[in-house]
Coordinates of C-alpha atoms in Angstrom, one line a residue:
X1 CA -9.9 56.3 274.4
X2 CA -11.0 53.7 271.9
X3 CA -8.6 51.5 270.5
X4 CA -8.6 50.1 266.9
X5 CA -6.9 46.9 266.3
X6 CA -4.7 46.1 263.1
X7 CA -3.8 42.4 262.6
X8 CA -0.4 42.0 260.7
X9 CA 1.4 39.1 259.1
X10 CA 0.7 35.3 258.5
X11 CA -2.4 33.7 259.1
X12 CA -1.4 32.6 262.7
X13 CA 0.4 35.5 263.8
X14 CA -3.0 37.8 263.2
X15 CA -4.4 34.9 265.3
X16 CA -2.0 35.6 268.1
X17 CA -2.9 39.6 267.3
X18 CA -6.6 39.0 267.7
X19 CA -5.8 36.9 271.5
X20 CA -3.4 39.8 272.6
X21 CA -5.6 42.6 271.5
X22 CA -8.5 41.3 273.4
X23 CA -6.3 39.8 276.8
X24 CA -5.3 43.8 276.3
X25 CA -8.4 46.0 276.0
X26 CA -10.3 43.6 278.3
X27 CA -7.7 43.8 280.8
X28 CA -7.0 47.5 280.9
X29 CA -10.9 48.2 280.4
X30 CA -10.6 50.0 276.5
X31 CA -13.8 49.7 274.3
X32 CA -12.1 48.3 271.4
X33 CA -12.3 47.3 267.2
X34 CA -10.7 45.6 264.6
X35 CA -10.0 47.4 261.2
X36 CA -7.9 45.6 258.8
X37 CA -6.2 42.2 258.4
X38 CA -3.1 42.0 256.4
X39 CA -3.0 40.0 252.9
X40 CA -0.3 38.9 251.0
X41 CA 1.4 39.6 247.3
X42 CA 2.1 36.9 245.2
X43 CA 6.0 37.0 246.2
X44 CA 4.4 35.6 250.1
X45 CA 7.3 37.8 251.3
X46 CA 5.3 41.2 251.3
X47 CA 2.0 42.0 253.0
X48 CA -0.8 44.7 252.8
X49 CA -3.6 46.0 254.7
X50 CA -7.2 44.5 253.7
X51 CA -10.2 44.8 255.8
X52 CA -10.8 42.6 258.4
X53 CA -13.9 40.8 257.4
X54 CA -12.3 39.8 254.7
X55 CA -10.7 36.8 256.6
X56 CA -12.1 37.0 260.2
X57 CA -15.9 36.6 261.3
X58 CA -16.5 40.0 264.2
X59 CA -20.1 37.8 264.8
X60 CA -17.9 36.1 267.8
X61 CA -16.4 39.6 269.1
X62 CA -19.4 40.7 270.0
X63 CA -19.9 38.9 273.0
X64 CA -17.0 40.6 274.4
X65 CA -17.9 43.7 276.9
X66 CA -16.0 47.0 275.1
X67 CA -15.9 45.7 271.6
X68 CA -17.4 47.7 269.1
X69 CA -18.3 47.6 265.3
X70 CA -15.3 49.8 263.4
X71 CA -18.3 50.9 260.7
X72 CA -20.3 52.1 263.5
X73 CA -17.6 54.4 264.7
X74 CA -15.7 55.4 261.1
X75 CA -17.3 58.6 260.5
X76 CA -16.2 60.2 263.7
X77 CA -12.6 59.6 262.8
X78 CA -11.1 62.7 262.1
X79 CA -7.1 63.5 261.0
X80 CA -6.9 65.3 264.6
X81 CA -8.8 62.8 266.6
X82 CA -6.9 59.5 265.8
X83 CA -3.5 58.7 266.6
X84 CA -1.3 56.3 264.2
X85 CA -4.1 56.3 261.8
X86 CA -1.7 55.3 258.8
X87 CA -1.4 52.0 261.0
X88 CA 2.8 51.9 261.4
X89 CA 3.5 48.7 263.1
X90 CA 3.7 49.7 267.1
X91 CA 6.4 47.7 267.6
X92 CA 8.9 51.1 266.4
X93 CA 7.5 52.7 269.2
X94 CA 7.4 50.7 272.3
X95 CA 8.6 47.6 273.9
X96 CA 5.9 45.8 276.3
X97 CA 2.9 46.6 277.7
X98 CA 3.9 49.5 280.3
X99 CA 5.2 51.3 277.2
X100 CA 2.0 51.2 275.5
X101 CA -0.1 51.9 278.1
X102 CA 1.9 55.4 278.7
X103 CA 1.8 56.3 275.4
X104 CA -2.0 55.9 274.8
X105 CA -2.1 57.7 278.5
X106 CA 0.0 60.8 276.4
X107 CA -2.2 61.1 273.9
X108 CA -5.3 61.9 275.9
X109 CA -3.9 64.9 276.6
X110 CA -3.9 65.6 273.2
X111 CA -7.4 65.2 272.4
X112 CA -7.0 61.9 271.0
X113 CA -10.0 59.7 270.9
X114 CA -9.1 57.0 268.9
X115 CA -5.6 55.0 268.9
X116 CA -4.5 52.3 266.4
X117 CA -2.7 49.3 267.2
X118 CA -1.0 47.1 264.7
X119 CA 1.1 44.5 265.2
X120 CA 0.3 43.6 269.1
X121 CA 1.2 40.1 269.7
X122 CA 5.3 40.4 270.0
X123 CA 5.0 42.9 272.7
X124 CA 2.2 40.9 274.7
X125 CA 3.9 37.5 277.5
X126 CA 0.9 35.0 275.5
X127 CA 2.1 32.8 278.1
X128 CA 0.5 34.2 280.8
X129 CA -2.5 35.1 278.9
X130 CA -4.8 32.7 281.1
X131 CA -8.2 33.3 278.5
X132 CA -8.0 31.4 275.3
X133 CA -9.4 33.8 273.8
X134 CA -8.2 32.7 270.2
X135 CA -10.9 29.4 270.6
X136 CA -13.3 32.0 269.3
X137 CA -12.0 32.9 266.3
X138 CA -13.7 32.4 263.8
X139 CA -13.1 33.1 259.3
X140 CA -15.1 35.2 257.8
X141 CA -18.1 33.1 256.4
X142 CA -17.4 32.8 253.2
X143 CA -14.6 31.1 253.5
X144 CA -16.4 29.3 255.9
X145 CA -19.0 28.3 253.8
X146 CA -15.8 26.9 251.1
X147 CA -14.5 24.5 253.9
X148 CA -18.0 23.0 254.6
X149 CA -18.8 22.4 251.0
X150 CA -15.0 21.3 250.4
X151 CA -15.2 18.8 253.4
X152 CA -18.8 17.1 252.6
X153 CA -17.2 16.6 248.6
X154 CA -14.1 15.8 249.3
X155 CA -12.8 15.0 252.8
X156 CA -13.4 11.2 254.1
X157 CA -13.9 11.3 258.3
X158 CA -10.5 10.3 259.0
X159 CA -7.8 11.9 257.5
X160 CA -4.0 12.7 258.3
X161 CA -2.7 16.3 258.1
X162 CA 0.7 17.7 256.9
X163 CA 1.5 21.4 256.7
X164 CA 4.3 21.6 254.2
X165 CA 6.0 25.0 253.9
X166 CA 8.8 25.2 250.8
X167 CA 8.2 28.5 250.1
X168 CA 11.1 30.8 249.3
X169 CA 9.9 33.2 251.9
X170 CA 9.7 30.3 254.4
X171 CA 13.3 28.6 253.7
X172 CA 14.8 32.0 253.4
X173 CA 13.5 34.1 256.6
X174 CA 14.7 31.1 259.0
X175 CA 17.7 30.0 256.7
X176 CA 16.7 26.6 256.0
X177 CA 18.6 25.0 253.3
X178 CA 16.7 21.4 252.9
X179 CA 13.7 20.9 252.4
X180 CA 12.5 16.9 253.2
X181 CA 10.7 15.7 250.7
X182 CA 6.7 14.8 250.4
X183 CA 7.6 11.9 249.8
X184 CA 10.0 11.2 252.2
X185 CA 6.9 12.2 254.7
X186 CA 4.4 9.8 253.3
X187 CA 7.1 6.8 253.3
X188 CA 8.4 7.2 257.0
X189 CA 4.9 8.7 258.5
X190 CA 5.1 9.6 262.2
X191 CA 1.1 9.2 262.7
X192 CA -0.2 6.3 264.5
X193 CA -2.8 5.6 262.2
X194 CA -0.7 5.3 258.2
X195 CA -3.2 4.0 256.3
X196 CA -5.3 6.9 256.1
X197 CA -5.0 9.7 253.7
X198 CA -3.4 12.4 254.0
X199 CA -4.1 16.2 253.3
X200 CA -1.4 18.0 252.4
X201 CA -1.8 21.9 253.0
X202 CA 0.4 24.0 251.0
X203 CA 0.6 26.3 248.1
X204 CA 0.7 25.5 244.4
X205 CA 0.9 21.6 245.3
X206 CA 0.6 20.4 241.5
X207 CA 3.4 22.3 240.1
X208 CA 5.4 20.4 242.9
X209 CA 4.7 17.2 240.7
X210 CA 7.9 15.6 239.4
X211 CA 10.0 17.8 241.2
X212 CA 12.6 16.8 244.2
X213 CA 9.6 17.8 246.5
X214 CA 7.4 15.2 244.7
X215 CA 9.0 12.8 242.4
X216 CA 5.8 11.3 240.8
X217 CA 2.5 13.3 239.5
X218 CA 0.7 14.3 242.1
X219 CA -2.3 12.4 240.5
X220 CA -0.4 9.1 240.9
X221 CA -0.9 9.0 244.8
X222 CA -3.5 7.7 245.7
X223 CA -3.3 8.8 249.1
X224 CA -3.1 12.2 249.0
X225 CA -6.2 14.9 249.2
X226 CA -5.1 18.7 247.9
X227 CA -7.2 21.7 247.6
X228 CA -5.7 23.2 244.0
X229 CA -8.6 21.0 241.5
X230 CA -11.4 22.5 244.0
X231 CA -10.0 25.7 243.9
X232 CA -10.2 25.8 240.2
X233 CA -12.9 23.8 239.3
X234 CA -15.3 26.8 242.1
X235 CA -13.6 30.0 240.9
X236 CA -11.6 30.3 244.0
X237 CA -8.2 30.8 243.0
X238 CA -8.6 34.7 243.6
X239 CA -9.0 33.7 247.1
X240 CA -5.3 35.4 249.2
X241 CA -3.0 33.3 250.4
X242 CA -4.0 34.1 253.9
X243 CA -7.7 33.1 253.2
X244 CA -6.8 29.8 251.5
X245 CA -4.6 29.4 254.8
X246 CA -7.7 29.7 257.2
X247 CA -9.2 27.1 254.9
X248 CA -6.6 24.5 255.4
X249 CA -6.2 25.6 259.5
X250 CA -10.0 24.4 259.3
X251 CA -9.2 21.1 257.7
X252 CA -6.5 20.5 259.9
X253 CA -8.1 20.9 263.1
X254 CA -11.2 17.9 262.0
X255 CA -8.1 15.7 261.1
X256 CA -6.9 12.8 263.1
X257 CA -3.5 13.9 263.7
X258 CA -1.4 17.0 262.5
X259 CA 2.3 16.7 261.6
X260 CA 4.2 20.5 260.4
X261 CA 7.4 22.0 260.9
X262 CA 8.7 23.7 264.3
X263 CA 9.4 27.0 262.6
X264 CA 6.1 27.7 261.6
X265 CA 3.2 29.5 263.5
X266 CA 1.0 27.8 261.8
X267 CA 2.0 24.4 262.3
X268 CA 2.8 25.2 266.0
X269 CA -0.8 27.1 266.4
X270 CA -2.9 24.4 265.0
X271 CA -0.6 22.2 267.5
X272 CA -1.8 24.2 270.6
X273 CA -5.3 24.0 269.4
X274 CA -5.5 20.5 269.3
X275 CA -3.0 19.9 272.3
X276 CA -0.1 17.8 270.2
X277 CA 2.8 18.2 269.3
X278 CA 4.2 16.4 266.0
X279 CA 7.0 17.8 263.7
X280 CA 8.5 16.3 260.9
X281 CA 11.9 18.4 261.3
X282 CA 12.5 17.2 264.5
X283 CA 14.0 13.4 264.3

């Protein structure tokens, strides 16, 4: 049985996907792949299926004993070969990893070779998941090659970090009903170093300008570094949400310290990556 690995969700979540489908196969001895990634629509609330190289790098996966290329095994897929191949979140089905590992043992009795996997992560205990596997992760290299080229232009060696979510599907999923202010976060900083400048990772930060999230124009600070010019200015702005994301997780883990909010996987992932913990909702 080979299984084939569909990330789902945020950035970070697929992230946690990608560590519990490896801690998975690699305990339980599968030969394994990865086939899509999820992107998001422009409403951030609603997500699709893309292909996976399309925001991860497999270069790093192949290292790993089991793992296998999904082109190299796509044309033996067949309709009565593969179970799940619409890729319906697993979570409908089962409920922790005894679950899963009977119903993948069912299906060899009915011929099936292949057996997709999306959605992994809630059903996997991370915390006992002793490999870090997720310190190989890597984007895929374009998107690589954007945060090298945006870091030499425009990144000084020291920099701050804030992750900023004030995105409807952000306030509404964990009923928040204030947002604090940029502002507010510049003025009362929580890092130990304040005179350097801050990047500021979030979407569509100009149109915050002059707003309650940012009372001046963002071009009147002159301590804050933003992505949306350099975007613009390199043809970029096609780029999915979930791609720009892995751009600013890059930034954030060269910066000097990280501050984001406790409800976000992001902010809490980037946290555990660089052993901190620093949250500008908690007082």
């Amino acid at each position: 049985m080979i299984l084939i690995f569909d990330t789902w969700n945020g950035l970070c979540n697929q992230i946690l996907d990608i560590q519990c489908s490896i801690y998975f196969a690699t305990k339980y001895n599968f030969q394994f792949t990865f086939r899509n990634c999820s992107f998001r629509k422009d409403d951030l609330k609603t997500f699709y299926s893309k292909k996976f190289d399309l925001l991860f790098d497999i270069q790093p996966f192949l290292k790993f004993k089991g793992f296998l290329k999904f082109e190299n095994i796509q044309m033996n897929i067949k309709n009565d070969n593969i179970y799940n191949q619409e890729g319906l979140s697993i979570l409908s089905k089962i409920k922790n990893e005894s679950e899963l590992l009977e119903l993948i043992d069912n299906q060899k009795n009915n011929d099936i070779q292949y057996f997709v996997i999306k959605q992994l992560f809630p059903i996997c205990d991370f915390s006992i998941q002793k490999n870090k596997f997720y310190n190989k992760i890597k984007p895929a290299p374009n998107l690589f090659s954007i945060y090298l080229h945006f870091k030499e232009k425009h990144l000084p060696k020291q920099y701050n970090f804030i992750h900023y979510r004030y995105e409807n599907d952000f306030t509404e999923f964990f009923n928040i009903n204030y947002v604090i202010s940029i502002d507010s976060l510049i003025n009362h900083q929580k890092f130990k170093n304040k005179k350097l400048n801050i990047y500021i990772a979030s979407s569509n930060l100009k149109k915050l300008s002059k707003t309650l999230y940012l009372t001046n124009d963002i071009y009147d600070y002159d301590n804050i570094i933003f992505k949306d010019d350099y975007l613009n200015q390199h043809n970029l702005t096609h780029l999915n949400f979930e791609q720009k994301a892995f751009i600013d997780f890059l930034i954030g883990l060269s910066s000097c310290e990280v501050i984001g909010h406790t409800k976000s996987s992001f902010s809490k992932l980037l946290h555990l990556y660089k052993q901190t913990k620093l949250f500008y909702d908690i007082y």
